[in-house]
Structures are given as structure tokens and as C-alpha cells.
Amino acid sequence: MAKVTVQDFIKKKSRGEKIVMVTAYDYPTAKIVDEAGVDGILVGDSVAMVVLGLDSTTRIGMATILHHLRAVARARPRALLVADMPFGSYEISAEEALRNAVKLIRAGAEAVKLEGGVEIFNIVEKLVKAGIPVMGHIGLNPQRALVLGGYKLMGKKVEQALKIIEDAKALEEAGAFAIVIEHTVAEVAAEVTKRLKIPTICIGSGPHCDGQILVLHDIVGLSEQVPYFAKVYADLRTAVRKAVEAFVNDVRSGRFPEEGRYRSAGEKFAEELRALLRERYGDTRTR
Ligand code: KIV
């Protein structure tokens, strides 16, 4: 099957086909989600909380995203590979944003994602003009949780809803090829989706979007806490715990490693080795 490009995302919207994305942060899971047929893989800054045990996505920088992006890129996915620009990597100046976006592209990203709307118009425009596809991210911006006072549902008040719609329009005008809408009331995501030519990909913002994205660890039941809007399709936490418990029991009871899981050099070799050891060290035994 052909490589997914940013143009395919836009075509999918015009054909009314849903776009599906998930996060991945390493080589094996990138392979698996790609085989499952997703359209896009996001190396999200959620890696900070989901994989690294940190309390916020703001705790990581370029080095961490680059590290995980390189692992995912080695899977050579068919899906479009998008990397998050971490907190502090694009806000200072458009020039610095471009320098950092170039690093992500060189590490294998095919697009970058930035949080914000009207206020990052110049930055998005600069990246797009330089040839870097940009995915916007509006509604709840977790990188701004400190200012927002938490991970709140956005767009409940008309003023806030209008701001989100303005943000979406600004991002489209700046040249973004798609926009993630996170944790807004469904009506706002529906209005944004109707008013844009570029696709909206939602997380926790209802069904009236051009696509959906979820965090992989939530879908497969590896997250400690799953947000109400994510659906858990497998219980890998229990599966992994049970597998490791079985290994622990097998080792302690002598059932592992069983015959076939190791190689022997034969009795003649063992006898020769013992003779040599006796000659060299005497007949000392530790047990
Ligand atoms: O980092 C991430 O996982 C994200 C998704 C929530 C869209 O930005």
C-alpha cells in the first residue's frame, strides 16, 4: 500500500473518509500500529506522562522527542509520521521554531504538530513556507494547563467557542494541513469541521470531526488512568502482569528453562572441563 501523505489527509476529508491516528513512542509499537492500518502516527509529547511517568507534557524538550521519534521512524511506517513540537521549542521565535522543526524532519518526521491558534499564526506560516507540513492543535492545549488551571473541557461558553473557531481559521490560513481538536464540547468541534477545508482530528471532542486520534497506551489498557473519552480495546496491563507472574513462578519452581530452551555440549565435554578445572584449581566446590 502507498505511503500516506499530507495530501491524502486533505483528500480523505473531501471524500468524507474518516482519518485515524494513534500515538507511538517506540519501534515495536510503531510497527504494530502501522500494520493495523492507521493513517497517521503521532510521536506525541504525551510520552512524558504515558511512558516516562512525568506529571506534565511540559517536562520534556527536543532531546526526548527526537529520541522517541528516531525509534518510531526506524519502523518506516506507511502511515504519516507526525512529531509534536515540545513545550519551549517554538514559542520563543519563529526562527527557533524553524530550527527545531528542521531537527524533527531530519530525524524522520513528515509533519510537526504545534499547540495554539491565532497567537502562533506567524510560526505556522514560517514553517509551512519552509516546506514543513504543520498540524495544528486547538481546544485544550495540555502545554498550557498551568495557565488554564488543569485539563479542562473547552468551548462550553460562547466566547471561548468563538475563540476556538477563530484559532482554527487562523491555522488554516497560515497553511496548516490538519488540526487536532482536543477536549472541546462536540458542538464546537462540529462547527470547526464544517467551516474548514482541512481535516479536523479529534480527541475527546465528539463524533462530528474528520478523524479521531487516541493515545495508544489508553486503547490497549496500559495507562494507569484512562480519560473518559478514550476507549479501552484490550487489557495489556493484565496480560503483561500475568505473563511476568508465570515467568516468576516458572523460574522459582525450576520449570524454566526447560529442555529445548538451552544447548548442551555433551557429557564428554563436561568431563573434560571438570578434569581441567580439578587440575587447575583443585577439587573446590561452592555447593
Ligand atoms: O501528545 C499527544 O498524545 C497528543 C494527542 C493528545 C493528540 O497531542
PDB file of C-alpha atoms and ligand atoms in Angstrom:
ATOM      1  CA  MET A   1       0.000   0.000   0.000  1.00  0.00           C
ATOM      2  CA  ALA A   2       1.209   3.506  -0.829  1.00  0.00           C
ATOM      3  CA  LYS A   3       2.757   5.863   1.716  1.00  0.00           C
ATOM      4  CA  VAL A   4       0.247   8.223   3.332  1.00  0.00           C
ATOM      5  CA  THR A   5       0.987  11.898   2.659  1.00  0.00           C
ATOM      6  CA  VAL A   6      -0.464  15.161   3.956  1.00  0.00           C
ATOM      7  CA  GLN A   7      -2.379  15.472   0.665  1.00  0.00           C
ATOM      8  CA  ASP A   8      -4.069  12.137   1.425  1.00  0.00           C
ATOM      9  CA  PHE A   9      -5.370  13.648   4.681  1.00  0.00           C
ATOM     10  CA  ILE A  10      -6.986  16.524   2.773  1.00  0.00           C
ATOM     11  CA  LYS A  11      -8.357  14.159   0.075  1.00  0.00           C
ATOM     12  CA  LYS A  12      -9.875  11.969   2.765  1.00  0.00           C
ATOM     13  CA  LYS A  13     -11.815  14.937   4.109  1.00  0.00           C
ATOM     14  CA  SER A  14     -13.153  15.822   0.652  1.00  0.00           C
ATOM     15  CA  ARG A  15     -14.207  12.175   0.123  1.00  0.00           C
ATOM     16  CA  GLY A  16     -15.837  12.006   3.557  1.00  0.00           C
ATOM     17  CA  GLU A  17     -13.473   9.223   4.696  1.00  0.00           C
ATOM     18  CA  LYS A  18     -12.559   9.175   8.383  1.00  0.00           C
ATOM     19  CA  ILE A  19      -8.904   9.669   9.336  1.00  0.00           C
ATOM     20  CA  VAL A  20      -7.476   7.518  12.144  1.00  0.00           C
ATOM     21  CA  MET A  21      -4.376   8.352  14.153  1.00  0.00           C
ATOM     22  CA  VAL A  22      -2.734   6.941  17.256  1.00  0.00           C
ATOM     23  CA  THR A  23       0.393   7.776  19.199  1.00  0.00           C
ATOM     24  CA  ALA A  24       3.506   5.603  19.226  1.00  0.00           C
ATOM     25  CA  TYR A  25       6.763   6.239  21.002  1.00  0.00           C
ATOM     26  CA  ASP A  26       8.993   3.303  20.050  1.00  0.00           C
ATOM     27  CA  TYR A  27       9.940   0.908  17.245  1.00  0.00           C
ATOM     28  CA  PRO A  28       7.814  -2.169  18.079  1.00  0.00           C
ATOM     29  CA  THR A  29       4.579  -0.286  18.725  1.00  0.00           C
ATOM     30  CA  ALA A  30       5.136   1.834  15.609  1.00  0.00           C
ATOM     31  CA  LYS A  31       5.353  -1.408  13.595  1.00  0.00           C
ATOM     32  CA  ILE A  32       2.194  -2.797  15.206  1.00  0.00           C
ATOM     33  CA  VAL A  33       0.008   0.300  14.775  1.00  0.00           C
ATOM     34  CA  ASP A  34       1.196   0.695  11.198  1.00  0.00           C
ATOM     35  CA  GLU A  35       0.265  -2.930  10.454  1.00  0.00           C
ATOM     36  CA  ALA A  36      -3.145  -2.192  11.996  1.00  0.00           C
ATOM     37  CA  GLY A  37      -3.744   0.328   9.214  1.00  0.00           C
ATOM     38  CA  VAL A  38      -3.764   3.746  10.899  1.00  0.00           C
ATOM     39  CA  ASP A  39      -3.448   6.792   8.622  1.00  0.00           C
ATOM     40  CA  GLY A  40      -1.130   8.694  10.916  1.00  0.00           C
ATOM     41  CA  ILE A  41       1.236   8.064  13.826  1.00  0.00           C
ATOM     42  CA  LEU A  42       1.934  10.836  16.311  1.00  0.00           C
ATOM     43  CA  VAL A  43       5.099  10.847  18.388  1.00  0.00           C
ATOM     44  CA  GLY A  44       3.259  12.902  20.970  1.00  0.00           C
ATOM     45  CA  ASP A  45       4.655  14.826  23.889  1.00  0.00           C
ATOM     46  CA  SER A  46       2.212  12.646  25.867  1.00  0.00           C
ATOM     47  CA  VAL A  47       5.272  10.340  26.002  1.00  0.00           C
ATOM     48  CA  ALA A  48       6.234  12.448  29.047  1.00  0.00           C
ATOM     49  CA  MET A  49       3.230  11.264  31.059  1.00  0.00           C
ATOM     50  CA  VAL A  50       2.401   7.926  29.414  1.00  0.00           C
ATOM     51  CA  VAL A  51       5.878   6.410  29.151  1.00  0.00           C
ATOM     52  CA  LEU A  52       8.230   8.489  31.305  1.00  0.00           C
ATOM     53  CA  GLY A  53       5.965   8.874  34.353  1.00  0.00           C
ATOM     54  CA  LEU A  54       6.203  12.682  34.429  1.00  0.00           C
ATOM     55  CA  ASP A  55       3.310  14.827  35.641  1.00  0.00           C
ATOM     56  CA  SER A  56       3.020  17.073  32.579  1.00  0.00           C
ATOM     57  CA  THR A  57       3.912  17.218  28.898  1.00  0.00           C
ATOM     58  CA  THR A  58       5.817  20.436  29.649  1.00  0.00           C
ATOM     59  CA  ARG A  59       8.600  18.496  31.392  1.00  0.00           C
ATOM     60  CA  ILE A  60      10.257  17.271  28.182  1.00  0.00           C
ATOM     61  CA  GLY A  61      12.183  19.027  25.438  1.00  0.00           C
ATOM     62  CA  MET A  62      13.553  18.390  21.976  1.00  0.00           C
ATOM     63  CA  ALA A  63      16.048  15.706  23.063  1.00  0.00           C
ATOM     64  CA  THR A  64      13.279  13.431  24.363  1.00  0.00           C
ATOM     65  CA  ILE A  65      11.007  13.830  21.345  1.00  0.00           C
ATOM     66  CA  LEU A  66      13.946  13.289  18.991  1.00  0.00           C
ATOM     67  CA  HIS A  67      14.947  10.120  20.838  1.00  0.00           C
ATOM     68  CA  HIS A  68      11.458   8.595  20.526  1.00  0.00           C
ATOM     69  CA  LEU A  69      10.893   9.927  17.005  1.00  0.00           C
ATOM     70  CA  ARG A  70      14.080   8.234  15.756  1.00  0.00           C
ATOM     71  CA  ALA A  71      12.894   4.896  17.184  1.00  0.00           C
ATOM     72  CA  VAL A  72       9.469   5.250  15.536  1.00  0.00           C
ATOM     73  CA  ALA A  73      10.981   6.393  12.222  1.00  0.00           C
ATOM     74  CA  ARG A  74      13.131   3.231  12.114  1.00  0.00           C
ATOM     75  CA  ALA A  75       9.859   1.302  11.681  1.00  0.00           C
ATOM     76  CA  ARG A  76       9.480   3.097   8.311  1.00  0.00           C
ATOM     77  CA  PRO A  77       5.705   3.356   8.708  1.00  0.00           C
ATOM     78  CA  ARG A  78       3.350   3.623   5.780  1.00  0.00           C
ATOM     79  CA  ALA A  79       1.279   5.964   7.943  1.00  0.00           C
ATOM     80  CA  LEU A  80       2.081   9.671   8.009  1.00  0.00           C
ATOM     81  CA  LEU A  81       4.614  10.286  10.766  1.00  0.00           C
ATOM     82  CA  VAL A  82       3.887  13.422  12.802  1.00  0.00           C
ATOM     83  CA  ALA A  83       6.045  14.658  15.688  1.00  0.00           C
ATOM     84  CA  ASP A  84       4.996  17.016  18.447  1.00  0.00           C
ATOM     85  CA  MET A  85       6.992  20.185  18.939  1.00  0.00           C
ATOM     86  CA  PRO A  86       7.588  20.134  22.686  1.00  0.00           C
ATOM     87  CA  PHE A  87       6.882  22.996  25.068  1.00  0.00           C
ATOM     88  CA  GLY A  88       9.515  25.717  24.701  1.00  0.00           C
ATOM     89  CA  SER A  89      10.681  24.607  21.256  1.00  0.00           C
ATOM     90  CA  TYR A  90       8.578  27.010  19.147  1.00  0.00           C
ATOM     91  CA  GLU A  91       7.203  29.849  21.281  1.00  0.00           C
ATOM     92  CA  ILE A  92      10.344  31.990  21.601  1.00  0.00           C
ATOM     93  CA  SER A  93      10.694  32.966  17.938  1.00  0.00           C
ATOM     94  CA  ALA A  94       9.668  31.749  14.509  1.00  0.00           C
ATOM     95  CA  GLU A  95      13.381  31.282  13.688  1.00  0.00           C
ATOM     96  CA  GLU A  96      13.913  28.973  16.649  1.00  0.00           C
ATOM     97  CA  ALA A  97      10.704  27.117  15.800  1.00  0.00           C
ATOM     98  CA  LEU A  98      12.027  26.545  12.281  1.00  0.00           C
ATOM     99  CA  ARG A  99      15.413  25.347  13.588  1.00  0.00           C
ATOM    100  CA  ASN A 100      13.676  22.836  15.858  1.00  0.00           C
ATOM    101  CA  ALA A 101      11.150  21.737  13.229  1.00  0.00           C
ATOM    102  CA  VAL A 102      14.041  21.058  10.840  1.00  0.00           C
ATOM    103  CA  LYS A 103      15.617  18.813  13.502  1.00  0.00           C
ATOM    104  CA  LEU A 104      12.364  16.821  13.712  1.00  0.00           C
ATOM    105  CA  ILE A 105      12.141  16.471   9.932  1.00  0.00           C
ATOM    106  CA  ARG A 106      15.793  15.353   9.770  1.00  0.00           C
ATOM    107  CA  ALA A 107      15.008  12.736  12.436  1.00  0.00           C
ATOM    108  CA  GLY A 108      12.228  11.262  10.282  1.00  0.00           C
ATOM    109  CA  ALA A 109       9.054  13.308  10.913  1.00  0.00           C
ATOM    110  CA  GLU A 110       6.892  14.071   7.884  1.00  0.00           C
ATOM    111  CA  ALA A 111       4.949  16.807   9.688  1.00  0.00           C
ATOM    112  CA  VAL A 112       5.112  18.614  13.013  1.00  0.00           C
ATOM    113  CA  LYS A 113       2.312  19.447  15.454  1.00  0.00           C
ATOM    114  CA  LEU A 114       2.137  22.683  17.466  1.00  0.00           C
ATOM    115  CA  GLU A 115      -0.307  23.735  20.154  1.00  0.00           C
ATOM    116  CA  GLY A 116      -2.060  27.088  19.818  1.00  0.00           C
ATOM    117  CA  GLY A 117      -4.137  29.167  17.414  1.00  0.00           C
ATOM    118  CA  VAL A 118      -4.122  32.828  16.403  1.00  0.00           C
ATOM    119  CA  GLU A 119      -1.030  33.508  18.552  1.00  0.00           C
ATOM    120  CA  ILE A 120       1.157  31.050  16.583  1.00  0.00           C
ATOM    121  CA  PHE A 121      -0.008  32.202  13.122  1.00  0.00           C
ATOM    122  CA  ASN A 122       3.462  33.586  12.182  1.00  0.00           C
ATOM    123  CA  ILE A 123       5.241  30.486  13.377  1.00  0.00           C
ATOM    124  CA  VAL A 124       2.993  28.128  11.404  1.00  0.00           C
ATOM    125  CA  GLU A 125       3.318  30.314   8.306  1.00  0.00           C
ATOM    126  CA  LYS A 126       7.122  30.317   8.618  1.00  0.00           C
ATOM    127  CA  LEU A 127       7.335  26.524   8.899  1.00  0.00           C
ATOM    128  CA  VAL A 128       4.931  25.919   6.017  1.00  0.00           C
ATOM    129  CA  LYS A 129       6.800  28.398   3.786  1.00  0.00           C
ATOM    130  CA  ALA A 130       9.994  26.480   4.593  1.00  0.00           C
ATOM    131  CA  GLY A 131       8.324  23.269   3.362  1.00  0.00           C
ATOM    132  CA  ILE A 132       7.371  21.723   6.688  1.00  0.00           C
ATOM    133  CA  PRO A 133       3.797  20.412   6.954  1.00  0.00           C
ATOM    134  CA  VAL A 134       2.130  21.638  10.128  1.00  0.00           C
ATOM    135  CA  MET A 135      -0.699  20.049  12.098  1.00  0.00           C
ATOM    136  CA  GLY A 136      -2.415  22.493  14.450  1.00  0.00           C
ATOM    137  CA  HIS A 137      -3.703  21.618  17.921  1.00  0.00           C
ATOM    138  CA  ILE A 138      -6.530  23.665  19.455  1.00  0.00           C
ATOM    139  CA  GLY A 139      -9.183  23.360  22.156  1.00  0.00           C
ATOM    140  CA  LEU A 140      -7.440  22.011  25.217  1.00  0.00           C
ATOM    141  CA  ASN A 141      -3.711  22.640  24.898  1.00  0.00           C
ATOM    142  CA  PRO A 142      -2.069  20.489  27.593  1.00  0.00           C
ATOM    143  CA  GLN A 143       1.150  22.520  27.281  1.00  0.00           C
ATOM    144  CA  ARG A 144      -0.896  25.449  28.674  1.00  0.00           C
ATOM    145  CA  ALA A 145      -2.514  23.513  31.521  1.00  0.00           C
ATOM    146  CA  LEU A 146      -0.769  25.691  34.117  1.00  0.00           C
ATOM    147  CA  VAL A 147      -2.458  28.818  32.735  1.00  0.00           C
ATOM    148  CA  LEU A 148      -5.780  27.044  32.141  1.00  0.00           C
ATOM    149  CA  GLY A 149      -5.806  25.600  35.647  1.00  0.00           C
ATOM    150  CA  GLY A 150      -5.936  21.963  34.536  1.00  0.00           C
ATOM    151  CA  TYR A 151      -7.101  19.714  31.718  1.00  0.00           C
ATOM    152  CA  LYS A 152     -10.497  21.338  31.281  1.00  0.00           C
ATOM    153  CA  LEU A 153     -13.332  20.792  28.811  1.00  0.00           C
ATOM    154  CA  MET A 154     -13.103  23.707  26.375  1.00  0.00           C
ATOM    155  CA  GLY A 155     -15.687  25.708  24.423  1.00  0.00           C
ATOM    156  CA  LYS A 156     -18.540  25.478  26.911  1.00  0.00           C
ATOM    157  CA  LYS A 157     -19.005  29.242  26.880  1.00  0.00           C
ATOM    158  CA  VAL A 158     -19.835  31.026  23.631  1.00  0.00           C
ATOM    159  CA  GLU A 159     -16.849  33.408  23.929  1.00  0.00           C
ATOM    160  CA  GLN A 160     -14.450  30.500  24.317  1.00  0.00           C
ATOM    161  CA  ALA A 161     -16.155  28.609  21.469  1.00  0.00           C
ATOM    162  CA  LEU A 162     -15.725  31.613  19.164  1.00  0.00           C
ATOM    163  CA  LYS A 163     -12.022  31.839  20.102  1.00  0.00           C
ATOM    164  CA  ILE A 164     -11.534  28.152  19.188  1.00  0.00           C
ATOM    165  CA  ILE A 165     -13.232  28.691  15.807  1.00  0.00           C
ATOM    166  CA  GLU A 166     -11.035  31.779  15.200  1.00  0.00           C
ATOM    167  CA  ASP A 167      -7.954  29.726  16.131  1.00  0.00           C
ATOM    168  CA  ALA A 168      -8.928  27.038  13.624  1.00  0.00           C
ATOM    169  CA  LYS A 169      -9.463  29.573  10.840  1.00  0.00           C
ATOM    170  CA  ALA A 170      -6.107  31.240  11.585  1.00  0.00           C
ATOM    171  CA  LEU A 171      -4.282  27.914  11.418  1.00  0.00           C
ATOM    172  CA  GLU A 172      -5.901  27.042   8.097  1.00  0.00           C
ATOM    173  CA  GLU A 173      -4.972  30.453   6.722  1.00  0.00           C
ATOM    174  CA  ALA A 174      -1.391  30.052   7.964  1.00  0.00           C
ATOM    175  CA  GLY A 175      -1.132  26.849   5.909  1.00  0.00           C
ATOM    176  CA  ALA A 176      -1.737  24.002   8.386  1.00  0.00           C
ATOM    177  CA  PHE A 177      -2.819  20.776   6.626  1.00  0.00           C
ATOM    178  CA  ALA A 178      -4.882  19.406   9.560  1.00  0.00           C
ATOM    179  CA  ILE A 179      -5.926  20.359  13.086  1.00  0.00           C
ATOM    180  CA  VAL A 180      -6.228  18.299  16.255  1.00  0.00           C
ATOM    181  CA  ILE A 181      -9.164  19.449  18.393  1.00  0.00           C
ATOM    182  CA  GLU A 182      -8.718  18.286  21.970  1.00  0.00           C
ATOM    183  CA  HIS A 183     -11.405  18.063  24.657  1.00  0.00           C
ATOM    184  CA  THR A 184     -13.989  20.585  23.434  1.00  0.00           C
ATOM    185  CA  VAL A 185     -17.736  20.229  23.544  1.00  0.00           C
ATOM    186  CA  ALA A 186     -18.881  18.328  20.453  1.00  0.00           C
ATOM    187  CA  GLU A 187     -20.801  21.303  19.014  1.00  0.00           C
ATOM    188  CA  VAL A 188     -17.641  23.414  18.736  1.00  0.00           C
ATOM    189  CA  ALA A 189     -15.657  20.641  17.009  1.00  0.00           C
ATOM    190  CA  ALA A 190     -18.606  20.157  14.614  1.00  0.00           C
ATOM    191  CA  GLU A 191     -18.643  23.875  13.721  1.00  0.00           C
ATOM    192  CA  VAL A 192     -14.878  23.945  13.155  1.00  0.00           C
ATOM    193  CA  THR A 193     -15.084  20.823  10.983  1.00  0.00           C
ATOM    194  CA  LYS A 194     -17.867  22.336   8.859  1.00  0.00           C
ATOM    195  CA  ARG A 195     -16.037  25.622   8.356  1.00  0.00           C
ATOM    196  CA  LEU A 196     -12.607  24.305   7.312  1.00  0.00           C
ATOM    197  CA  LYS A 197     -11.306  22.705   4.115  1.00  0.00           C
ATOM    198  CA  ILE A 198      -8.515  20.981   6.048  1.00  0.00           C
ATOM    199  CA  PRO A 199      -9.406  17.959   8.199  1.00  0.00           C
ATOM    200  CA  THR A 200     -10.069  18.047  11.929  1.00  0.00           C
ATOM    201  CA  ILE A 201      -8.801  15.131  14.009  1.00  0.00           C
ATOM    202  CA  CYS A 202     -10.441  14.970  17.378  1.00  0.00           C
ATOM    203  CA  ILE A 203      -9.596  13.626  20.795  1.00  0.00           C
ATOM    204  CA  GLY A 204     -12.389  13.918  23.316  1.00  0.00           C
ATOM    205  CA  SER A 205     -14.334  16.340  21.101  1.00  0.00           C
ATOM    206  CA  GLY A 206     -17.098  14.121  19.789  1.00  0.00           C
ATOM    207  CA  PRO A 207     -18.010  12.381  16.548  1.00  0.00           C
ATOM    208  CA  HIS A 208     -18.518  15.297  14.129  1.00  0.00           C
ATOM    209  CA  CYS A 209     -14.866  15.509  13.109  1.00  0.00           C
ATOM    210  CA  ASP A 210     -12.978  14.298  10.048  1.00  0.00           C
ATOM    211  CA  GLY A 211     -10.955  11.872  12.134  1.00  0.00           C
ATOM    212  CA  GLN A 212     -10.065  10.632  15.595  1.00  0.00           C
ATOM    213  CA  ILE A 213      -6.823  10.238  17.495  1.00  0.00           C
ATOM    214  CA  LEU A 214      -6.181   8.385  20.749  1.00  0.00           C
ATOM    215  CA  VAL A 215      -3.165   7.654  22.898  1.00  0.00           C
ATOM    216  CA  LEU A 216      -2.029   4.074  22.215  1.00  0.00           C
ATOM    217  CA  HIS A 217      -1.493   3.216  25.891  1.00  0.00           C
ATOM    218  CA  ASP A 218      -5.135   4.145  26.607  1.00  0.00           C
ATOM    219  CA  ILE A 219      -6.507   1.965  23.767  1.00  0.00           C
ATOM    220  CA  VAL A 220      -4.561  -1.120  24.825  1.00  0.00           C
ATOM    221  CA  GLY A 221      -5.103  -0.753  28.569  1.00  0.00           C
ATOM    222  CA  LEU A 222      -1.544   0.112  29.597  1.00  0.00           C
ATOM    223  CA  SER A 223      -2.320   3.542  31.070  1.00  0.00           C
ATOM    224  CA  GLU A 224      -2.764   3.911  34.819  1.00  0.00           C
ATOM    225  CA  GLN A 225      -5.597   6.383  34.266  1.00  0.00           C
ATOM    226  CA  VAL A 226      -7.713   6.492  31.124  1.00  0.00           C
ATOM    227  CA  PRO A 227      -9.694   9.652  30.295  1.00  0.00           C
ATOM    228  CA  TYR A 228     -13.461   9.150  29.961  1.00  0.00           C
ATOM    229  CA  PHE A 229     -13.383   9.856  26.214  1.00  0.00           C
ATOM    230  CA  ALA A 230     -10.839   7.132  25.385  1.00  0.00           C
ATOM    231  CA  LYS A 231     -11.999   3.574  24.698  1.00  0.00           C
ATOM    232  CA  VAL A 232     -10.010   0.633  26.053  1.00  0.00           C
ATOM    233  CA  TYR A 233      -9.919  -2.162  23.442  1.00  0.00           C
ATOM    234  CA  ALA A 234      -7.527  -4.558  25.203  1.00  0.00           C
ATOM    235  CA  ASP A 235      -6.237  -5.235  28.702  1.00  0.00           C
ATOM    236  CA  LEU A 236      -2.483  -5.431  28.142  1.00  0.00           C
ATOM    237  CA  ARG A 237      -1.779  -4.364  31.740  1.00  0.00           C
ATOM    238  CA  THR A 238      -3.352  -7.626  32.987  1.00  0.00           C
ATOM    239  CA  ALA A 239      -1.903  -9.659  30.106  1.00  0.00           C
ATOM    240  CA  VAL A 240       1.657  -8.393  30.779  1.00  0.00           C
ATOM    241  CA  ARG A 241       1.339  -8.860  34.560  1.00  0.00           C
ATOM    242  CA  LYS A 242       0.052 -12.428  34.121  1.00  0.00           C
ATOM    243  CA  ALA A 243       2.852 -13.308  31.683  1.00  0.00           C
ATOM    244  CA  VAL A 244       5.542 -11.987  34.064  1.00  0.00           C
ATOM    245  CA  GLU A 245       3.907 -13.744  37.059  1.00  0.00           C
ATOM    246  CA  ALA A 246       4.015 -17.008  35.098  1.00  0.00           C
ATOM    247  CA  PHE A 247       7.731 -16.453  34.343  1.00  0.00           C
ATOM    248  CA  VAL A 248       8.448 -15.692  38.021  1.00  0.00           C
ATOM    249  CA  ASN A 249       6.667 -18.910  39.063  1.00  0.00           C
ATOM    250  CA  ASP A 250       8.398 -20.989  36.385  1.00  0.00           C
ATOM    251  CA  VAL A 251      11.889 -19.808  37.385  1.00  0.00           C
ATOM    252  CA  ARG A 252      11.241 -20.262  41.105  1.00  0.00           C
ATOM    253  CA  SER A 253       9.802 -23.743  40.607  1.00  0.00           C
ATOM    254  CA  GLY A 254      12.531 -24.867  38.171  1.00  0.00           C
ATOM    255  CA  ARG A 255      10.147 -25.183  35.203  1.00  0.00           C
ATOM    256  CA  PHE A 256      12.151 -22.587  33.227  1.00  0.00           C
ATOM    257  CA  PRO A 257      14.341 -23.031  31.281  1.00  0.00           C
ATOM    258  CA  GLU A 258      13.043 -26.426  30.153  1.00  0.00           C
ATOM    259  CA  GLU A 259      14.705 -28.735  27.628  1.00  0.00           C
ATOM    260  CA  GLY A 260      14.855 -27.184  24.199  1.00  0.00           C
ATOM    261  CA  ARG A 261      15.463 -23.677  25.571  1.00  0.00           C
ATOM    262  CA  TYR A 262      19.200 -24.250  26.084  1.00  0.00           C
ATOM    263  CA  ARG A 263      22.080 -26.010  24.322  1.00  0.00           C
ATOM    264  CA  SER A 264      24.404 -28.671  25.855  1.00  0.00           C
ATOM    265  CA  ALA A 265      27.934 -29.519  24.701  1.00  0.00           C
ATOM    266  CA  GLY A 266      27.596 -33.167  25.867  1.00  0.00           C
ATOM    267  CA  GLU A 267      28.884 -35.377  28.697  1.00  0.00           C
ATOM    268  CA  LYS A 268      32.360 -35.842  27.139  1.00  0.00           C
ATOM    269  CA  PHE A 269      32.881 -32.059  27.100  1.00  0.00           C
ATOM    270  CA  ALA A 270      31.617 -31.734  30.677  1.00  0.00           C
ATOM    271  CA  GLU A 271      34.015 -34.456  31.844  1.00  0.00           C
ATOM    272  CA  GLU A 272      36.981 -32.790  30.108  1.00  0.00           C
ATOM    273  CA  LEU A 273      36.076 -29.412  31.611  1.00  0.00           C
ATOM    274  CA  ARG A 274      35.760 -30.876  35.123  1.00  0.00           C
ATOM    275  CA  ALA A 275      39.162 -32.606  34.787  1.00  0.00           C
ATOM    276  CA  LEU A 276      40.807 -29.392  33.647  1.00  0.00           C
ATOM    277  CA  LEU A 277      39.229 -27.405  36.493  1.00  0.00           C
ATOM    278  CA  ARG A 278      40.363 -30.025  39.071  1.00  0.00           C
ATOM    279  CA  GLU A 279      43.903 -29.831  37.701  1.00  0.00           C
ATOM    280  CA  ARG A 280      43.943 -26.018  37.725  1.00  0.00           C
ATOM    281  CA  TYR A 281      42.017 -25.194  40.920  1.00  0.00           C
ATOM    282  CA  GLY A 282      41.794 -28.427  42.898  1.00  0.00           C
ATOM    283  CA  ASP A 283      38.538 -30.036  43.890  1.00  0.00           C
ATOM    284  CA  THR A 284      36.955 -26.946  45.460  1.00  0.00           C
ATOM    285  CA  ARG A 285      33.193 -26.779  45.323  1.00  0.00           C
ATOM    286  CA  THR A 286      30.922 -23.969  46.346  1.00  0.00           C
ATOM    287  CA  ARG A 287      27.959 -26.291  46.775  1.00  0.00           C
TER     288      ARG A 287
HETATM  289  O1  KIV B   1       0.772  14.195  22.711  1.00  0.00           O
HETATM  290  C1  KIV B   1      -0.291  13.666  22.373  1.00  0.00           C
HETATM  291  O2  KIV B   1      -0.545  12.478  22.593  1.00  0.00           O
HETATM  292  C2  KIV B   1      -1.290  14.494  21.706  1.00  0.00           C
HETATM  293  C3  KIV B   1      -2.631  13.889  21.477  1.00  0.00           C
HETATM  294  C4  KIV B   1      -3.416  14.028  22.707  1.00  0.00           C
HETATM  295  C5  KIV B   1      -3.309  14.482  20.312  1.00  0.00           C
HETATM  296  O3  KIV B   1      -1.035  15.623  21.414  1.00  0.00           O
END
